[in-house]
């Protein structure tokens, strides 16, 4: 492990240590355990189990265990982890009881579904339904759904930060709403199963993130910029750079998710992300200045158009769970770039 990752895992432990007693002698089932969220869930779970000397096991659903073994051999071979091969929509239920379930198993790679929005919509809903059915029969008490800020639809121009009680929604006549609407239905399924079967269903509405394991070659702007830096190329902005985003570092994300799973209220969504906004142009110029690379903007800024916003209000998670953003954006960028540079030479 790199020094950076160990520092991050220590940071997660410091801010979650009081939560873990209830995990001792228990099992947790995790979907999406081999993606960005999943790698961090497994890194933090194994580190904390070791440090606190817990007897706990995680079973991870994956389509391709061998591929993950090549990617993260230290995790694949960890004694606290077991990998269960299967598809999110129809996996065979592992035997035995589980106390917890984290469902993070939906792809956020838009390119995989650009010609199959119906496939994306079906996978999100059927995957959630399948995991809830498994939770019902395996004795799960606490279930966490990683939902998305996409459930709100387009953020109004007049709303600087979008709160959980905003009643907006994706445009159901636009096929690009498949992801957000699928997550909305998933949240409703959680509420229905909670009412019918008594499962505590926790919901994290996730926004944008940065950190080691983040894919650099898909549609995440900050990942694309870091990829340009690592390649020694100019940073390319395909739009006009006016859109506003915010980024939570991965170790803070893990602190939030573990707290929501263990302590969050059932059927009570929590926005999960940073509330510190930055426009894409300023983000690119910040990274460009840090690493002395040029920034190219491909479209002229239209001053009369208001920028698109995707910024959460996080007062609920602050008030209810006493969480905050500990890692600032500059540090998050430095940590991520250093990790990827280490990966290149190791």
Steps between C-alpha positions, in 0.01 A plus 500: 500500500610857437559740787210709375253214514610400851453860615152497348408172671619636834284807438197278438568297815532811718157624393317163507666306784201532735270338240664163458422306820168390353678349198693249713400140423281627213497475120438766239407452133632761256406553135714717277795398713750517216428856375609839637266492800554128543879509512484765770237307695722190492820691578340665802316186617812281497719768660252563782439129561876457538556805719207430734556123491139433403360165396298615200462393139397675179361306204538692175291445188699525177452389141870432455700399812812424298510850356479650849773264617730652238396853594522474881672177608549622858123533534409187308713285730399668827357248750211733596372509142318242291404551136169376364469482122173611344299770325326768706159424347492122554786391728459183705456593864799410720413269786480608863396814682619853432447799728587775251482565127648783293359522149748700291476278194374728222742618234541878474682469166260671261687367198400145584134596460503777240321266257307307762319733741232238554771255607632751753154569640420130533835414660466771764148397600541123475835513679345690788202265512728195500715632784193592704362150450833362618494735800153374587592130503850532651408695811653836402420768757668799334508555123676791328411612147749724324253714310582817309443873486359424153167418670432874523514557126639834383596727787314833473714802407369681807602222742866517605494171695237232453341363822356154561145633524506650149216339306650528151557195282660392172316569173319175423479590130879514468677164472810644668293500820526119518768509770336758726151356463633149564651624825170665597317171454773324698447738790127428491571126502712551811213679672252227402725218625571692820129538571412143402792309653650728764840543331675826587563639151752785495540722193810698399435736208849520354638791298858536366824363646875481458764259625710193423313235297290769325471407129688760297378404152122541524274806527620638836659839423742495792620152404553609140705801615721282721549259209616790283747607769640148537543477123679835489236642266294822514175478696208491260158647586250387237230745610526863614602413857217690668333199667528493879600186690638403841728214598526292817819302554469122519606461864238753609248317282572177689454670836163624382385166356597294805329754728184497288493118502546466875336817635286652227123513523299255292323634190661839561730589206832673567672712236857370477759734352676831543308828518802702382430589138750560222440553129663256258714777347640600839555136591701442182703817553568402861634161392685657209675746731588225749667286234605767247288383209298704252117508504303498172132597500316380188182710524453875547336597829143620447458771763122516465461133594501410868735215591371154577533417868544166677568599862346335807371663816660294780336653807313176570812284526675769704214534748394136519835317482748776586697444180701751300753528218846457651714474183505818289497488121865600454619222731261255334646575157858466628424167670330360191774602258772366730317167533469459124865592449594232752278249319675576171845414635405207727 
